[in-house]
mmCIF file of C-alpha atoms in Angstrom:
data_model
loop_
_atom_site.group_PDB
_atom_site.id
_atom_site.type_symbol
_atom_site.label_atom_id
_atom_site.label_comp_id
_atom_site.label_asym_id
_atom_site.label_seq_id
_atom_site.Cartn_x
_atom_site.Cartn_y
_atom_site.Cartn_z
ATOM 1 C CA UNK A 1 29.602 28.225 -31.691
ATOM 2 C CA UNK A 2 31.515 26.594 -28.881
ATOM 3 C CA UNK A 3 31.032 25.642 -25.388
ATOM 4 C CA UNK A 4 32.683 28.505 -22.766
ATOM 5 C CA UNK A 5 34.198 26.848 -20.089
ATOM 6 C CA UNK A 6 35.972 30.138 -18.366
ATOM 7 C CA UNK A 7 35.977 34.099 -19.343
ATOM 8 C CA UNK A 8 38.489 36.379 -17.809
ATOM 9 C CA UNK A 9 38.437 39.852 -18.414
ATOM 10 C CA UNK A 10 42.218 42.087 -18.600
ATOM 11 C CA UNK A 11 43.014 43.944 -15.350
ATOM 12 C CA UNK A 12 42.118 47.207 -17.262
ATOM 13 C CA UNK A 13 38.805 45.967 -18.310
ATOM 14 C CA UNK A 14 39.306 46.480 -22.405
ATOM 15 C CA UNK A 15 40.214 43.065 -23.628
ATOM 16 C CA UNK A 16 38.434 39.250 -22.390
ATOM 17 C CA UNK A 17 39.598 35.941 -22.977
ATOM 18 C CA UNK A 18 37.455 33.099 -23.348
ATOM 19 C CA UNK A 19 38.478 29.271 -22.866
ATOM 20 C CA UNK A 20 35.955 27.124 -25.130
ATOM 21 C CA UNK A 21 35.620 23.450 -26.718
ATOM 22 C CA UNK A 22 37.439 25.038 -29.492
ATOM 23 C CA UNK A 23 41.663 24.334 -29.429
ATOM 24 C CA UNK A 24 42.406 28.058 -29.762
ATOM 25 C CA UNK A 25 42.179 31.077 -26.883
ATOM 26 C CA UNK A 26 39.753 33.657 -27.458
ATOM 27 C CA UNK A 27 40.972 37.111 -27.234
ATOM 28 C CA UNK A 28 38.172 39.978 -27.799
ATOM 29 C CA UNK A 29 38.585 43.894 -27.511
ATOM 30 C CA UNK A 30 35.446 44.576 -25.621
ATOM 31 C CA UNK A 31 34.740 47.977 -26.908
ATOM 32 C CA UNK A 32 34.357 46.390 -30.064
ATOM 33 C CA UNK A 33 33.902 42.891 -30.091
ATOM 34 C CA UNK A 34 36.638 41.592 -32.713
ATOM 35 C CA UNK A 35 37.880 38.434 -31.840
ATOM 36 C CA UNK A 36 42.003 37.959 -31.925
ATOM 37 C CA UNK A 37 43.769 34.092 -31.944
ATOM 38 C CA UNK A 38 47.173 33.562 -31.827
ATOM 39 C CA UNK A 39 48.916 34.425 -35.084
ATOM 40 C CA UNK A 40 50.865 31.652 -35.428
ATOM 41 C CA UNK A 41 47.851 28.072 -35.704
ATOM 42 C CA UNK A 42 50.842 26.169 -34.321
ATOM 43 C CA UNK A 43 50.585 27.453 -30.848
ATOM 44 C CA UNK A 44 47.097 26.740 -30.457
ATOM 45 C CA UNK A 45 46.692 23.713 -27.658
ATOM 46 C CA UNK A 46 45.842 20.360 -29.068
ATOM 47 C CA UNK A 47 42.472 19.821 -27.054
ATOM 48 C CA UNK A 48 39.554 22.193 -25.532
ATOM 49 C CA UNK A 49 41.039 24.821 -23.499
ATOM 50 C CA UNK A 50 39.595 24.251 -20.058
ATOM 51 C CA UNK A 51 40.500 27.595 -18.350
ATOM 52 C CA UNK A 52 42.364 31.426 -18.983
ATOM 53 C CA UNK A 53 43.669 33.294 -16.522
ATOM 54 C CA UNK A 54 45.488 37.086 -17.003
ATOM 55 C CA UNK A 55 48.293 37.655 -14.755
ATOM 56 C CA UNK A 56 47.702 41.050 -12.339
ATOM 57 C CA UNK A 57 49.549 43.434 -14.447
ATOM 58 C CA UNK A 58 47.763 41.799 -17.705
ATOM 59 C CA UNK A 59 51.448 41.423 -19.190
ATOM 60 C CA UNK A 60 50.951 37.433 -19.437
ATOM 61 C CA UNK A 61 47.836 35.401 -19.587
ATOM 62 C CA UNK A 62 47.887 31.892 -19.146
ATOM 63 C CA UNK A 63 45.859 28.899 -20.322
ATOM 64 C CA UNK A 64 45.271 24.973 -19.996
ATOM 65 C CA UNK A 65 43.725 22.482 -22.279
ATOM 66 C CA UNK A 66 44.494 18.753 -22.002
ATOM 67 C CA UNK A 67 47.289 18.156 -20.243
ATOM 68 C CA UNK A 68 49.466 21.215 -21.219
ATOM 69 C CA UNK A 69 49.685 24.815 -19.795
ATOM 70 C CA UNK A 70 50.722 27.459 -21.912
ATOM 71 C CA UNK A 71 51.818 30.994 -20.941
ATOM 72 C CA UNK A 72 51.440 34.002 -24.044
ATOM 73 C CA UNK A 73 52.271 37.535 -23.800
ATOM 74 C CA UNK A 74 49.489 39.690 -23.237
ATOM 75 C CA UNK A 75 50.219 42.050 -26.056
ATOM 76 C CA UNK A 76 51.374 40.043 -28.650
ATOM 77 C CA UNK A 77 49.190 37.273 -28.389
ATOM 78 C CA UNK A 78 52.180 34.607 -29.071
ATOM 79 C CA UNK A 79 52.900 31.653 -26.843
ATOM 80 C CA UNK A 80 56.004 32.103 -24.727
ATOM 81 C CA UNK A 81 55.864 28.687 -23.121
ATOM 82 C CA UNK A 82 54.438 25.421 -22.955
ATOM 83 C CA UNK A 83 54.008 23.286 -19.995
ATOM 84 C CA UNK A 84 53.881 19.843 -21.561
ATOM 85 C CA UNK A 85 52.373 16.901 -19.626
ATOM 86 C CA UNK A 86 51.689 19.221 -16.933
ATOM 87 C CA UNK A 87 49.920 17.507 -14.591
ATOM 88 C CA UNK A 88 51.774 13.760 -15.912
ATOM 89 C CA UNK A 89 49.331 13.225 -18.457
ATOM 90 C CA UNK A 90 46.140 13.905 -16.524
ATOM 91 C CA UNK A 91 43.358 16.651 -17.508
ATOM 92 C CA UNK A 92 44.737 20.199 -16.544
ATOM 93 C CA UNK A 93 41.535 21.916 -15.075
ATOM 94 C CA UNK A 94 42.120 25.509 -13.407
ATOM 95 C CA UNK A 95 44.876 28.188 -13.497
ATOM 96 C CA UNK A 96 45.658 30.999 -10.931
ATOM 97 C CA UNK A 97 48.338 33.292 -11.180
ATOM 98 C CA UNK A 98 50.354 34.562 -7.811
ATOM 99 C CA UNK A 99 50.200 38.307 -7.589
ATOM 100 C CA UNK A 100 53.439 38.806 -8.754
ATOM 101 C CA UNK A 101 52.864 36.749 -11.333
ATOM 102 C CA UNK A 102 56.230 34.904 -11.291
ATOM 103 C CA UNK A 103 54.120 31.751 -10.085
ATOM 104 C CA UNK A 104 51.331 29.717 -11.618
ATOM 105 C CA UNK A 105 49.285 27.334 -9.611
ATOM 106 C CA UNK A 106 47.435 24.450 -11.713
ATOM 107 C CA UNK A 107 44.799 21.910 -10.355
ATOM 108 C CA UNK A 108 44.213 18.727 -12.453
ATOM 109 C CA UNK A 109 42.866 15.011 -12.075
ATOM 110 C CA UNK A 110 45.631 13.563 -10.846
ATOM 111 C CA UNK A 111 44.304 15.345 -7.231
ATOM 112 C CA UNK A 112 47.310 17.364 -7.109
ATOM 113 C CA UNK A 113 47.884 21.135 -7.132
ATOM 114 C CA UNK A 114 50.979 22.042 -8.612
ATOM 115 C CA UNK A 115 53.495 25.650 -8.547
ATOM 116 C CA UNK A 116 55.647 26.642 -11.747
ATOM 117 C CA UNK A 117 57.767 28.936 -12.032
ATOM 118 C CA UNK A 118 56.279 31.068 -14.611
ATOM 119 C CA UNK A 119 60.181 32.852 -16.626
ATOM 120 C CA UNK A 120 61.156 29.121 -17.035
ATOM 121 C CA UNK A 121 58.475 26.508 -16.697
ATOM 122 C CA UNK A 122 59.899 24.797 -14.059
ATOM 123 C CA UNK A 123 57.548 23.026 -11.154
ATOM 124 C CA UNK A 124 58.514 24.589 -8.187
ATOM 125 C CA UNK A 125 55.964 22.489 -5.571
ATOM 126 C CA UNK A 126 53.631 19.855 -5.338
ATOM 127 C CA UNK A 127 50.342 20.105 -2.945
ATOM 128 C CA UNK A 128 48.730 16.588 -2.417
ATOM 129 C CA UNK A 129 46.069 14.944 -0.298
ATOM 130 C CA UNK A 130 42.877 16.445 -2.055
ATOM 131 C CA UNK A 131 41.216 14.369 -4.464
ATOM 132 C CA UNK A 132 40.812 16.312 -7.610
ATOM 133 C CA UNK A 133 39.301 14.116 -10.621
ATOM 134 C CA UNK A 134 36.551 16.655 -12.033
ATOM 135 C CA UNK A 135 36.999 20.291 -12.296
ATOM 136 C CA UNK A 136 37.960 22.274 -9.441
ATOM 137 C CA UNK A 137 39.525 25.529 -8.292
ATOM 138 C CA UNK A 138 42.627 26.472 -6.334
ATOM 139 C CA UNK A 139 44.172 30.012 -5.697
ATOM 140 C CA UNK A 140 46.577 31.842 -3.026
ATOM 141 C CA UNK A 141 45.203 33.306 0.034
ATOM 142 C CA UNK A 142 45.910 37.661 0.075
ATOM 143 C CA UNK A 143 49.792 36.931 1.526
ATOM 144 C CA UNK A 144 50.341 33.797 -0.752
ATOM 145 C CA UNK A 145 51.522 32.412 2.313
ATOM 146 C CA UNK A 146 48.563 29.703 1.740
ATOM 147 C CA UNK A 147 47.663 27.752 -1.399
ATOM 148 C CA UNK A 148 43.685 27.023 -1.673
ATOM 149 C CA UNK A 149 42.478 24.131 -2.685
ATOM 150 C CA UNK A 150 39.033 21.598 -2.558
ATOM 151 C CA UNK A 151 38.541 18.139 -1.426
ATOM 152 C CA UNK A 152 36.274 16.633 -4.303
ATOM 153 C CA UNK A 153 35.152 13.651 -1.659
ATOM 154 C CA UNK A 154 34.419 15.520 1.168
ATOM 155 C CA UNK A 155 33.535 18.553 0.196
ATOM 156 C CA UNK A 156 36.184 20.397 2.451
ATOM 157 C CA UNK A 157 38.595 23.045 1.580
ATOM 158 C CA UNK A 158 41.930 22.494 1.826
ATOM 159 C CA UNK A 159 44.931 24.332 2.956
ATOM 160 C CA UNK A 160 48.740 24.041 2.529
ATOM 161 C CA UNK A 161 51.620 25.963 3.539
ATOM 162 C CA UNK A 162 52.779 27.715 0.324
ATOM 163 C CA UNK A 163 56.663 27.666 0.894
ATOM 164 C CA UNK A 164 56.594 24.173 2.045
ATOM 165 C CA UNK A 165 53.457 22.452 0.558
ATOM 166 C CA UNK A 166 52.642 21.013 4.116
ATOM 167 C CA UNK A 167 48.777 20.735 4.367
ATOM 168 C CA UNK A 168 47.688 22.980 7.045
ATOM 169 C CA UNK A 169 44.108 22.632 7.379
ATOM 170 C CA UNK A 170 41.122 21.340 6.525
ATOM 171 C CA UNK A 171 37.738 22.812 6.665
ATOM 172 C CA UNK A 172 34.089 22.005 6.419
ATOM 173 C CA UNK A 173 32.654 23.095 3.820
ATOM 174 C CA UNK A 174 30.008 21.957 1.654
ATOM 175 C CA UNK A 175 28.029 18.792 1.154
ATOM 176 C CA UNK A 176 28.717 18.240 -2.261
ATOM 177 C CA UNK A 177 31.951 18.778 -4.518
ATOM 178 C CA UNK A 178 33.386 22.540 -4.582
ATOM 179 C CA UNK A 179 33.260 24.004 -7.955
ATOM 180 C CA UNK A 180 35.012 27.441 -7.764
ATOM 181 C CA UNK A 181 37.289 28.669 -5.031
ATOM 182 C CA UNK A 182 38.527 32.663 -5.282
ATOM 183 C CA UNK A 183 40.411 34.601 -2.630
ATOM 184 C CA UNK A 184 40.325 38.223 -2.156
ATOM 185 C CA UNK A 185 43.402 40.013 -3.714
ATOM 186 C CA UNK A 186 43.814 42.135 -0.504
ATOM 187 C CA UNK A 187 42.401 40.399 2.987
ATOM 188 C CA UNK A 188 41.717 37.114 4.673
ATOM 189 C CA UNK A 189 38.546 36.411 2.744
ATOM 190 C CA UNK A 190 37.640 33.537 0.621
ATOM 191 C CA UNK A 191 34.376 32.671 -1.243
ATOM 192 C CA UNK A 192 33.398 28.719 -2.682
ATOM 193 C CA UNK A 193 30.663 27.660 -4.446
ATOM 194 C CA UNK A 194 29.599 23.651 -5.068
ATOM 195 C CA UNK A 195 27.529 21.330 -6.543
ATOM 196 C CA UNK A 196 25.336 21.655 -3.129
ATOM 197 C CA UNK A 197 23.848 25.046 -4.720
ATOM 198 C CA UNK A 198 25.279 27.135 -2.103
ATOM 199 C CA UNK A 199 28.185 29.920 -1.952
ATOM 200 C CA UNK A 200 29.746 29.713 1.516
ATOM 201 C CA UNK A 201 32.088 33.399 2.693
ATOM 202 C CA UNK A 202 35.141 32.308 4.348
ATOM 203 C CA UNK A 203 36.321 34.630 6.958
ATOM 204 C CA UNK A 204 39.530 35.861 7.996
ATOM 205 C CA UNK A 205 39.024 33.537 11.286
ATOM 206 C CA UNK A 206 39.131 30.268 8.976
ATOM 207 C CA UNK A 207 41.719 31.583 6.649
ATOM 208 C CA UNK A 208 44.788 32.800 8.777
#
């Protein structure tokens, strides 16, 4: 009954969570379809929730809507944190956990990419210098020694230096706005996808 904006299934495979138009996360045992929401209405975000993400060990998933990010524990299905005013009041639009997941990255429309620290909420780095305004991706490269971003202007991917939040690199990528943006959990390999219809394979030669 509502627009899906993002599904992410659990690392085992047995639960999904779907961000929608509606205010509350989706939770739904995929064996059987029932749908679970938080149990308490008050922890429910205050606008569409743009994105979910699980954490590796499934332990913590995490979701945006508006300008908030809130983290809930994966079993209980109660909010443990909320990120108010996350990205200072603009749209929140993707989520990616670091491996570990002790870290949280965030793109929004205020062109930045942002690191929290996921036990206490507390912003850890800001990556600038890629305009941002619409919906786009960022992640970690395999080492999380890189943060991942897109260049909404130029189409490029961009790179910065995750312990410092220097910008690395920049790369040419497609001709039109990148969409989506996912790095391989275990080697040097990157795929993006755009508004120029095509999926581009980054190899370990652009990505080191």
């Amino acid at each position: 009954t509502h627009a899906v904006h993002a599904v992410a299934f659990h690392p085992s495979g047995d639960h999904l969570l779907a961000a929608t138009e509606h205010h509350a996360i989706h939770l739904y045992d995929a064996a059987t379809f029932r749908c679970y929401l938080a149990p308490q209405p008050s922890d429910h975000h205050l606008a569409p929730v743009a994105d979910a993400r699980w954490s590796a060990d499934g332990s913590l998933f995490a979701s945006c809507g508006g300008d908030a990010i809130k983290v809930w524990d994966g079993v209980t299905n109660r909010c443990v944190r909320t990120i108010a005013s996350a990205h200072l009041g603009a749209p929140v639009n993707t989520l990616c956990f670091g491996g570990g997941g002790r870290t949280l990255l965030s793109c929004g429309a205020d062109s930045c990419v942002r690191q929290w620290d996921v036990g206490s909420g507390k912003l850890l780095r800001v990556f600038e210098g890629a305009q941002q305004t619409r919906r786009t991706a960022c992640c970690f490269s395999h080492d999380e020694a890189l943060v991942l971003s897109s260049d909404e202007k130029t189409g490029e991917l961009v790179a910065w230096e995750a312990s410092t939040g220097a910008q690395q690199a920049r790369y040419a990528a497609h001709s039109m706005p990148v969409r989506w943006l996912a790095h391989s959990p275990v080697e040097a390999v990157a795929v993006s996808c755009g508004d120029d219809g095509l999926v581009h394979l980054w190899a370990s030669a652009y990505l080191l």
